[in-house]
């Protein structure tokens, strides 16, 4: 069973904020899922190699040439805030 | 003869013969959508204006070819109305992925899959409903409300491509694109009584697909018939320099080879005992056994099989897919696109944006994935899961030494009621238990209708084949459909 502190720590790593009731609900639900996935602990995997990809394709390389791409306007069209053709974000540190 | 009740293949033949225009087909679909969509909610947006414009261009292309002005015969998809799952980009149409995070996101470009359909002359009816970021098995995780199963509105259509499956089942479109990470094309196809094809990992470019689990994600099709699936796959498959995991070898001519198949003599069909365990509903078992019996009557040899690591597939899948999801969804930070919920400083903006933008299931999955990758847990969870993936893949490799294809149920039960499993994520995950292992191995699978339960809810037969043997699956499924008529049954909807 996960502890409240563990759930809070994972939420912080994932940049999520949970209310007290959400923390408790997630603690129960994630604990149930983790109990279930723990069954992979039964297997002897010492001699087994991991499969990170089912394909064994060689690295795809291409010539480094200038090609047409999206325009600055198209790229910025979905930005929450822009200024002078750039993405605008709040200050990195709270100045308040 | 009702236009909307025709298969995609039949509609295509009618366009070729000049018996119908694309404008007529498109108007018929839009009228049908207007009538039944309020009961089903298969779509997140309808692009009627674009569709009519594309339909007129398609008709012009047929006319130019007939008059000899253009010598190249148009694609069989030229003028065919299609729906696209809302995790795939179509230039200038909103792509929400069923999430508040992307509620106002309008991509400037086409996904490769969308671009290929567009180039073939297909008509885009709209974007279909999905569980948020394709995470779910019922479309109930869509932030814009669930889709209803056309066979019974109180039941889920499955998910995450539930909107696409329901749109096809309710005859609102001739075909639809879905995506399948752990069963998200095949499971809703089974629950809605349509054909769902998930090609091999690497068969169709993922460029322009909003990422969930990048080592699993694959675009698939939802259609009435296997022939329809072959037609769509032909247009979608093939190399793409914008997806390094898209294989370079060109696809075969799926439809041409399909029509030559008549019986299944010499075919070895493996039936895994793990796919008939206690959790499988008795009516599902009965119908699947009957379908396998039908394959035997058509000449196939039926062989018992074991896939010993089936029970370990779900844990491995959830650890790996959610680890990948937690990394993929890190990009939603309110800076470049999507929702922004401002805070006093940048850090707080990240947290506020993600807290407000993601729904509960997405948060659960990000949390689980983050946990599996976290320092101290990585070796026990993520790494172990990747090793289990090797064992699952080896199970299939060994199986395909003995048999040509594997047959079993797509899902353990027929559709469940809306709300029945929303509070129990683990129980929801179990509805994908027979599709997850093939996703871990990257092999192709198809679900096709093979019966109904006592409540009239559809049952799906799943066929699995070795990597890049889509043709084999399509051929077998096509022979099955020639011998049965489940694909011709349609739900009765309110007027």
XYZ file of C-alpha atoms in Angstrom:
591
model
C 0.000 0.000 0.000
C 1.355 3.400 -0.975
C 1.646 6.005 1.767
C 0.166 9.496 1.540
C 3.719 10.878 1.421
C 4.639 8.628 -1.529
C 1.575 9.751 -3.475
C 2.416 13.390 -2.754
C 6.011 12.808 -3.870
C 4.966 11.195 -7.170
C 2.497 14.025 -7.791
C 5.275 16.544 -7.273
C 7.547 14.700 -9.717
C 4.700 14.715 -12.253
C 3.972 18.440 -11.639
C 0.450 17.731 -10.437
C -1.298 19.149 -7.415
C -3.717 16.848 -5.580
C -6.296 17.798 -2.981
C -6.415 15.751 0.230
C -9.383 13.732 -1.033
C -7.753 13.153 -4.444
C -4.559 12.023 -2.718
C -6.526 9.482 -0.697
C -8.489 8.234 -3.728
C -5.333 7.936 -5.855
C -3.569 6.201 -2.971
C -6.230 3.482 -2.933
C -6.558 3.147 -6.708
C -2.837 3.188 -7.467
C -2.159 0.742 -4.628
C -4.695 -1.682 -6.134
C -3.038 -1.390 -9.560
C 0.439 -1.811 -8.061
C -0.697 -4.912 -6.130
C -1.862 -6.341 -9.437
C 1.294 -5.443 -11.392
C 3.469 -6.860 -8.610
C 2.776 -10.309 -10.058
C 5.640 -9.693 -12.516
C 7.836 -10.044 -9.402
C 7.133 -13.816 -9.428
C 9.056 -14.369 -12.643
C 12.740 -15.252 -12.770
C 14.040 -12.676 -15.235
C 17.774 -12.892 -14.562
C 18.615 -14.305 -18.013
C 16.033 -12.246 -19.943
C 17.012 -9.205 -22.005
C 14.575 -6.244 -22.054
C 12.664 -5.369 -25.252
C 12.573 -1.594 -25.578
C 11.376 -1.778 -29.165
C 9.794 -4.613 -31.133
C 11.479 -3.353 -34.308
C 15.145 -3.670 -35.115
C 15.401 -0.908 -37.678
C 18.721 0.792 -38.338
C 18.875 4.455 -37.325
C 17.131 6.494 -39.966
C 19.511 9.127 -41.284
C 18.845 11.793 -43.873
C 20.814 14.540 -45.510
C 20.886 17.741 -43.483
C 19.335 20.113 -45.991
C 17.180 23.194 -45.764
C 13.556 22.273 -46.411
C 10.219 23.974 -46.156
C 8.638 23.782 -42.736
C 5.863 25.448 -40.774
C 6.066 29.221 -40.617
C 6.612 31.139 -37.388
C 2.966 32.245 -37.505
C 1.756 28.658 -37.876
C 3.935 27.525 -34.997
C 2.827 30.319 -32.711
C -0.831 30.020 -33.626
C -1.553 27.701 -30.682
C 0.652 29.452 -28.150
C -1.158 30.600 -24.995
C 0.751 33.912 -25.063
C 3.202 35.406 -27.517
C 5.171 38.591 -27.828
C 7.238 39.814 -30.736
C 7.089 36.472 -32.503
C 8.172 34.496 -29.433
C 6.491 32.389 -26.768
C 5.834 34.396 -23.645
C 6.001 32.762 -20.215
C 5.650 34.035 -16.649
C 8.835 34.945 -14.768
C 10.904 31.902 -13.844
C 10.943 33.108 -10.245
C 8.129 34.725 -8.351
C 8.990 38.406 -8.109
C 6.106 39.097 -5.743
C -31.542 0.957 -51.199
C -30.222 3.106 -48.413
C -26.863 4.666 -49.290
C -25.512 4.834 -45.742
C -26.069 1.112 -45.170
C -23.605 0.186 -47.934
C -20.076 -0.989 -47.220
C -17.182 1.303 -48.058
C -16.219 -1.111 -50.856
C -19.716 -0.972 -52.339
C -19.801 2.828 -52.122
C -16.428 2.901 -53.862
C -17.673 0.625 -56.652
C -20.729 2.859 -57.075
C -18.515 5.944 -57.390
C -16.402 4.165 -60.007
C -19.496 3.112 -61.963
C -20.919 6.622 -61.748
C -24.011 5.335 -59.920
C -23.599 7.825 -57.107
C -21.665 11.040 -56.509
C -19.455 11.867 -53.567
C -21.742 14.807 -52.828
C -24.663 12.375 -52.520
C -22.686 10.032 -50.256
C -21.465 12.920 -48.109
C -24.905 14.487 -47.803
C -26.334 11.104 -46.828
C -23.736 10.744 -44.047
C -24.266 14.303 -42.805
C -28.042 13.768 -42.717
C -27.561 10.516 -40.832
C -25.218 12.248 -38.375
C -27.761 14.996 -37.824
C -30.418 12.393 -37.027
C -28.581 9.915 -34.810
C -25.588 11.781 -33.385
C -27.697 13.332 -30.566
C -28.271 9.772 -29.270
C -24.721 8.471 -29.769
C -22.234 11.356 -29.374
C -19.633 9.681 -31.564
C -18.155 12.983 -32.756
C -16.307 15.815 -31.053
C -16.583 17.994 -34.154
C -18.301 17.766 -37.522
C -16.516 19.344 -40.490
C -19.502 19.611 -42.835
C -18.131 22.523 -44.845
C -14.768 20.874 -45.487
C -16.523 17.587 -46.273
C -18.776 19.138 -48.925
C -15.821 20.957 -50.463
C -13.812 17.701 -50.608
C -16.848 15.858 -52.027
C -17.184 18.367 -54.865
C -13.447 18.069 -55.644
C -13.736 14.279 -55.627
C -16.653 14.375 -58.050
C -14.643 16.693 -60.276
C -11.742 14.213 -60.205
C -14.050 11.364 -61.305
C -15.487 13.591 -64.049
C -12.023 14.598 -65.287
C -10.995 10.959 -65.463
C -14.175 9.908 -67.283
C -13.813 12.668 -69.859
C -10.201 11.670 -70.481
C -8.884 15.003 -69.235
C -6.887 13.066 -66.642
C -5.510 9.617 -67.437
C -4.788 8.431 -63.882
C -7.800 6.635 -62.379
C -8.751 8.149 -59.004
C -8.114 6.153 -55.822
C -10.916 3.824 -54.681
C -11.204 6.177 -51.686
C -11.806 9.219 -53.889
C -15.086 10.673 -52.618
C -15.554 8.288 -49.676
C -16.670 9.928 -46.391
C -14.401 9.004 -43.452
C -14.282 9.964 -39.769
C -10.998 10.489 -37.927
C -10.272 9.892 -34.255
C -9.526 13.155 -32.494
C -5.958 12.183 -31.583
C -4.876 12.528 -35.227
C -4.042 15.915 -36.674
C -5.986 17.255 -39.625
C -4.795 20.700 -40.678
C -7.096 23.488 -39.515
C -9.498 21.186 -37.617
C -9.406 21.162 -33.808
C -7.545 18.157 -32.353
C -8.530 17.812 -28.699
C -7.511 14.225 -27.852
C -10.636 14.302 -25.681
C -8.824 16.596 -23.258
C -9.416 20.049 -21.784
C -5.670 20.466 -22.222
C -6.074 20.624 -26.013
C -9.616 22.021 -26.146
C -8.509 24.934 -28.344
C -5.631 23.274 -30.192
C -5.869 23.619 -33.978
C -2.940 21.937 -35.769
C -1.398 23.623 -38.813
C -0.546 20.322 -40.455
C -1.922 16.882 -41.359
C -0.809 13.676 -39.700
C 0.700 11.418 -42.378
C -2.389 9.169 -42.119
C -4.709 12.154 -42.657
C -2.524 13.465 -45.488
C -2.641 10.094 -47.274
C -6.434 9.905 -47.019
C -6.664 13.515 -48.198
C -4.382 12.764 -51.159
C -6.541 9.724 -52.017
C -9.561 12.041 -52.193
C -11.331 10.897 -49.016
C -13.922 13.194 -47.458
C -13.414 14.209 -43.807
C -16.738 14.168 -41.950
C -15.329 15.082 -38.562
C -13.263 14.076 -35.547
C -14.461 11.268 -33.316
C -14.699 10.971 -29.553
C -11.970 9.254 -27.563
C -10.940 8.625 -24.001
C -8.661 11.485 -22.957
C -5.298 11.019 -24.736
C -6.602 7.577 -25.808
C -6.344 6.321 -22.215
C -9.337 4.148 -21.508
C -11.596 1.339 -22.638
C -15.028 2.979 -22.697
C -14.737 6.645 -23.941
C -16.011 7.617 -20.486
C -12.657 9.317 -19.892
C -13.394 11.834 -22.645
C -13.587 15.299 -21.087
C -16.451 16.060 -23.480
C -18.818 13.285 -22.368
C -19.015 9.593 -23.278
C -20.109 7.965 -26.516
C -23.074 5.581 -26.327
C -23.109 2.112 -27.834
C -25.440 2.171 -30.867
C -26.720 -1.339 -29.985
C -27.898 -0.085 -26.597
C -27.462 3.483 -25.430
C -27.037 2.444 -21.789
C -23.837 0.591 -22.646
C -20.320 1.790 -23.471
C -19.001 1.524 -27.042
C -15.586 0.479 -25.740
C -12.540 2.630 -26.160
C -10.487 4.465 -26.613
C -11.588 4.614 -30.295
C -15.223 4.323 -29.142
C -16.361 7.317 -31.197
C -14.963 5.832 -34.407
C -16.454 2.376 -33.702
C -19.873 3.811 -32.810
C -19.872 6.114 -35.861
C -19.334 3.106 -38.140
C -21.815 0.880 -36.263
C -24.470 3.614 -36.467
C -23.813 4.060 -40.222
C -22.758 7.688 -39.829
C -19.614 7.047 -41.898
C -18.283 4.395 -44.277
C -15.134 3.967 -42.231
C -13.079 5.587 -39.512
C -9.536 5.852 -38.276
C -8.742 4.818 -34.735
C -5.571 4.252 -32.776
C -4.588 1.185 -30.789
C -2.044 1.248 -27.965
C -3.287 -1.754 -25.971
C -6.487 -2.662 -27.814
C -8.131 0.692 -28.507
C -9.198 -0.231 -32.051
C -10.034 -3.915 -31.545
C -11.902 -3.670 -28.226
C -14.421 -0.984 -29.353
C -14.788 -2.797 -32.698
C -15.799 -5.930 -30.780
C -18.207 -4.053 -28.507
C -19.834 -2.205 -31.433
C -19.987 -5.139 -33.873
C -17.643 -3.749 -36.535
C -14.278 -4.732 -38.014
C -11.256 -3.266 -36.218
C -7.798 -3.730 -37.710
C -4.646 -2.918 -35.757
C -1.678 -3.287 -38.106
C 1.820 -4.225 -36.938
C 3.791 -1.618 -35.032
C 5.641 0.278 -37.772
C 3.180 -0.400 -40.618
C 1.555 3.065 -40.605
C 3.391 6.298 -39.847
C 2.634 7.825 -36.454
C 3.622 11.325 -37.577
C 0.901 13.722 -36.407
C -0.592 11.244 -33.939
C -0.822 12.716 -30.428
C 1.475 10.374 -28.523
C 0.440 8.075 -25.659
C 2.756 5.032 -25.513
C 5.214 5.511 -28.350
C 6.501 1.924 -28.504
C 2.885 0.661 -28.871
C 0.816 3.367 -30.601
C -0.446 2.307 -34.013
C -3.134 3.704 -36.269
C -5.901 1.296 -37.244
C -9.205 1.185 -39.088
C -12.864 0.672 -38.148
C -15.140 -0.507 -40.938
C -18.129 -2.735 -41.681
C -16.166 -5.301 -43.669
C -12.681 -6.737 -44.050
C -12.566 -5.535 -47.652
C -13.189 -2.007 -46.399
C -10.283 -2.376 -43.961
C -8.014 -3.570 -46.797
C -8.957 -0.525 -48.893
C -8.114 1.886 -46.088
C -4.916 0.089 -45.058
C -3.706 0.304 -48.652
C -3.900 4.081 -48.552
C -2.407 4.378 -45.052
C 0.480 1.900 -45.056
C 3.956 2.613 -46.352
C 7.219 4.260 -45.438
C 7.424 7.807 -44.118
C 10.649 9.665 -43.459
C 8.920 11.626 -40.686
C 8.508 8.527 -38.492
C 11.751 6.650 -37.862
C 9.790 3.638 -36.559
C 7.741 3.337 -39.743
C 9.180 0.415 -41.708
C 10.722 1.131 -45.121
C 9.318 -1.898 -47.002
C 6.320 -1.042 -49.194
C 2.964 -2.738 -48.459
C 1.497 -5.432 -50.742
C -1.697 -4.913 -52.747
C -4.040 -5.956 -49.927
C -7.306 -5.873 -51.844
C -6.034 -7.667 -54.959
C -4.728 -10.610 -52.953
C -7.890 -10.666 -50.854
C -10.248 -11.413 -53.728
C -8.309 -14.546 -54.727
C -8.878 -16.277 -51.399
C -11.709 -18.775 -51.280
C -11.154 -21.334 -48.542
C -8.897 -22.006 -45.591
C -7.487 -25.432 -46.464
C -4.021 -25.945 -45.057
C -4.349 -23.077 -42.591
C -3.264 -23.829 -39.014
C -5.302 -21.902 -36.426
C -3.971 -21.833 -32.860
C -6.403 -21.471 -29.975
C -4.640 -20.368 -26.760
C -6.065 -22.004 -23.644
C -5.296 -18.819 -21.661
C -7.921 -16.964 -23.747
C -10.745 -19.173 -22.438
C -10.202 -18.804 -18.701
C -12.914 -18.314 -16.101
C -13.169 -14.539 -16.534
C -14.470 -14.969 -20.075
C -18.261 -14.751 -20.243
C -20.027 -17.996 -21.154
C -21.889 -16.497 -24.100
C -18.628 -15.060 -25.432
C -16.969 -18.474 -25.098
C -19.842 -20.178 -26.916
C -19.855 -17.731 -29.826
C -16.062 -17.747 -30.180
C -15.978 -21.559 -30.159
C -18.672 -21.533 -32.841
C -16.637 -19.085 -34.917
C -13.548 -21.273 -34.599
C -15.684 -24.269 -35.590
C -16.674 -22.273 -38.669
C -12.994 -21.748 -39.525
C -12.585 -25.545 -39.284
C -15.556 -26.095 -41.582
C -13.892 -23.751 -44.069
C -10.875 -26.060 -44.126
C -8.634 -24.788 -41.335
C -6.875 -27.103 -38.914
C -7.493 -26.116 -35.275
C -4.625 -26.630 -32.823
C -4.467 -26.028 -29.077
C -1.815 -23.554 -27.993
C -0.302 -22.033 -24.881
C 0.775 -18.427 -24.378
C 2.128 -18.869 -20.839
C 2.840 -15.202 -20.071
C -0.635 -13.918 -20.914
C -1.371 -13.107 -17.254
C 1.813 -11.062 -17.032
C 1.024 -9.009 -20.117
C -1.374 -6.594 -18.430
C 1.049 -5.633 -15.642
C 3.930 -5.238 -18.102
C 1.790 -3.239 -20.491
C 0.554 -0.803 -17.859
C 4.025 -0.200 -16.476
C 5.640 0.422 -19.858
C 2.796 2.276 -21.613
C 2.232 4.559 -18.639
C 5.962 5.194 -18.212
C 6.015 6.258 -21.858
C 2.849 8.308 -21.321
C 4.326 10.126 -18.336
C 7.270 11.174 -20.512
C 5.140 12.004 -23.573
C 2.684 14.102 -21.585
C 5.464 16.095 -19.900
C 5.217 18.405 -22.928
C 1.876 19.774 -21.704
C 3.255 22.564 -19.580
C 1.292 25.554 -20.845
C 4.178 27.102 -22.759
C 4.001 26.335 -26.485
C 0.453 25.125 -27.075
C -2.606 23.875 -25.276
C -4.105 25.147 -22.069
C -2.311 27.543 -19.749
C -3.389 28.151 -16.171
C -1.100 30.941 -15.056
C 0.581 30.997 -11.681
C 2.796 33.520 -9.979
C 5.913 32.032 -11.591
C 6.781 29.515 -14.290
C 6.957 26.517 -11.968
C 3.504 27.244 -10.598
C 2.194 27.704 -14.138
C 3.360 24.195 -15.019
C 1.618 22.700 -11.992
C -1.571 24.741 -12.372
C -1.821 23.983 -16.090
C -1.378 20.246 -15.663
C -3.660 20.073 -12.626
C -6.469 21.909 -14.440
C -5.856 20.432 -17.911
C -5.723 16.678 -17.265
C -8.661 14.499 -16.194
C -8.455 11.880 -13.408
C -7.509 8.836 -15.521
C -4.703 10.695 -17.276
C -3.405 11.849 -13.897
C -3.539 8.269 -12.558
C -1.577 6.996 -15.552
C 1.019 9.763 -15.365
C 1.416 9.003 -11.657
C 1.791 5.260 -12.252
C 4.293 5.853 -15.047
C 6.240 8.365 -13.008
C 6.378 5.855 -10.151
C 7.621 3.055 -12.446
C 10.420 5.291 -13.713
C 11.316 6.874 -10.376
C 14.693 6.348 -8.810
C 14.557 3.247 -6.608
C 11.636 1.664 -8.486
C 12.985 1.619 -12.050
C 14.672 -1.800 -11.801
C 11.708 -3.463 -10.087
C 9.040 -2.029 -12.339
C 10.064 -0.487 -15.653
C 13.042 -2.740 -16.367
C 11.264 -5.902 -15.212
C 8.274 -4.997 -17.368
C 10.517 -4.630 -20.434
C 11.898 -8.114 -19.720
C 8.385 -9.513 -19.415
C 7.725 -7.936 -22.783
C 10.512 -10.124 -24.178
C 8.825 -13.226 -22.716
C 5.439 -12.256 -24.153
C 7.046 -11.715 -27.550
C 8.818 -15.078 -27.312
C 5.465 -16.755 -26.540
C 4.135 -15.432 -29.840
C 7.331 -16.290 -31.752
C 7.064 -19.892 -30.491
C 3.338 -20.015 -31.294
C 3.873 -18.883 -34.875
C 6.357 -21.740 -35.363
C 3.382 -24.072 -34.940
C 0.430 -22.134 -36.324
C -0.300 -19.509 -38.990
C -2.791 -17.488 -36.993
C -4.126 -17.287 -33.435
C -7.883 -17.065 -32.789
C -9.783 -16.160 -29.629
C -12.127 -13.602 -28.115
C -11.253 -9.909 -28.540
C -12.702 -9.108 -25.122
C -13.672 -11.238 -22.092
C -17.230 -9.849 -22.050
C -19.637 -7.916 -24.247
C -20.173 -4.177 -23.634
C -20.649 -3.117 -20.022
C -22.966 -0.410 -18.739
C -21.942 3.245 -18.687
C -20.646 4.048 -15.205
C -20.195 0.396 -14.251
C -16.402 0.449 -14.091
C -15.496 4.129 -13.810
C -14.667 3.882 -10.098
C -12.569 0.763 -10.516
C -9.669 1.465 -12.892
C -8.202 -2.027 -12.531
C -11.453 -3.697 -13.577
C -11.606 -1.351 -16.578
C -8.038 -2.323 -17.549
C -9.010 -6.005 -17.531
C -11.348 -5.504 -20.489
C -8.215 -5.210 -22.675
C -6.634 -8.402 -21.370
C -6.706 -10.235 -24.736
C -5.459 -7.339 -26.826
C -2.593 -6.108 -24.630
C -0.203 -8.996 -25.158
C -0.215 -8.645 -28.948
C 0.417 -4.917 -28.490
C 3.463 -5.738 -26.362
C 4.731 -7.930 -29.209
C 3.863 -5.355 -31.900
C 1.993 -7.928 -33.995
C -1.143 -7.229 -36.041
C -4.647 -8.130 -34.921
C -8.143 -7.856 -36.282
C -11.486 -8.061 -34.491
C -14.535 -9.066 -36.491
C -18.144 -9.533 -35.465
C -19.055 -13.193 -34.862
C -22.214 -13.133 -32.809
C -24.369 -11.423 -30.214
C -25.242 -12.162 -26.600
C -28.781 -12.634 -25.262
C -29.133 -8.844 -24.937
C -28.198 -8.355 -28.571
C -24.752 -6.952 -27.784
C -22.017 -7.828 -30.302
C -19.181 -10.309 -29.750
C -15.821 -9.997 -31.521
C -13.489 -12.721 -32.791
C -9.846 -11.703 -32.649
C -7.277 -13.032 -35.111
C -3.580 -12.394 -34.447
C -0.756 -12.950 -36.922
C 3.017 -12.582 -37.115
C 4.454 -9.097 -37.603
C 3.686 -7.580 -41.016
C 1.328 -10.424 -41.982
C -1.730 -8.151 -42.202
C -2.520 -9.778 -45.536
C -2.875 -13.188 -43.907
C -5.255 -11.808 -41.263
C -7.316 -9.968 -43.857
C -7.561 -13.058 -46.082
C -8.771 -15.317 -43.259
C -11.160 -12.692 -41.928
C -12.510 -12.120 -45.433
C -13.204 -15.823 -45.968
C -14.995 -15.850 -42.589
C -17.120 -12.865 -43.600
C -18.022 -14.502 -46.922
C -19.359 -17.485 -44.976
C -21.254 -15.513 -42.305
C -23.443 -12.437 -42.216
C -22.704 -10.869 -38.829
C -21.200 -7.828 -40.527
C -24.526 -7.132 -42.232
C -26.406 -6.775 -38.946
C -26.917 -3.200 -37.848
C -28.357 -1.722 -34.676
C -31.858 -0.273 -34.780
C -31.640 3.369 -33.766
C -34.307 5.847 -32.748
C -35.748 7.758 -35.683
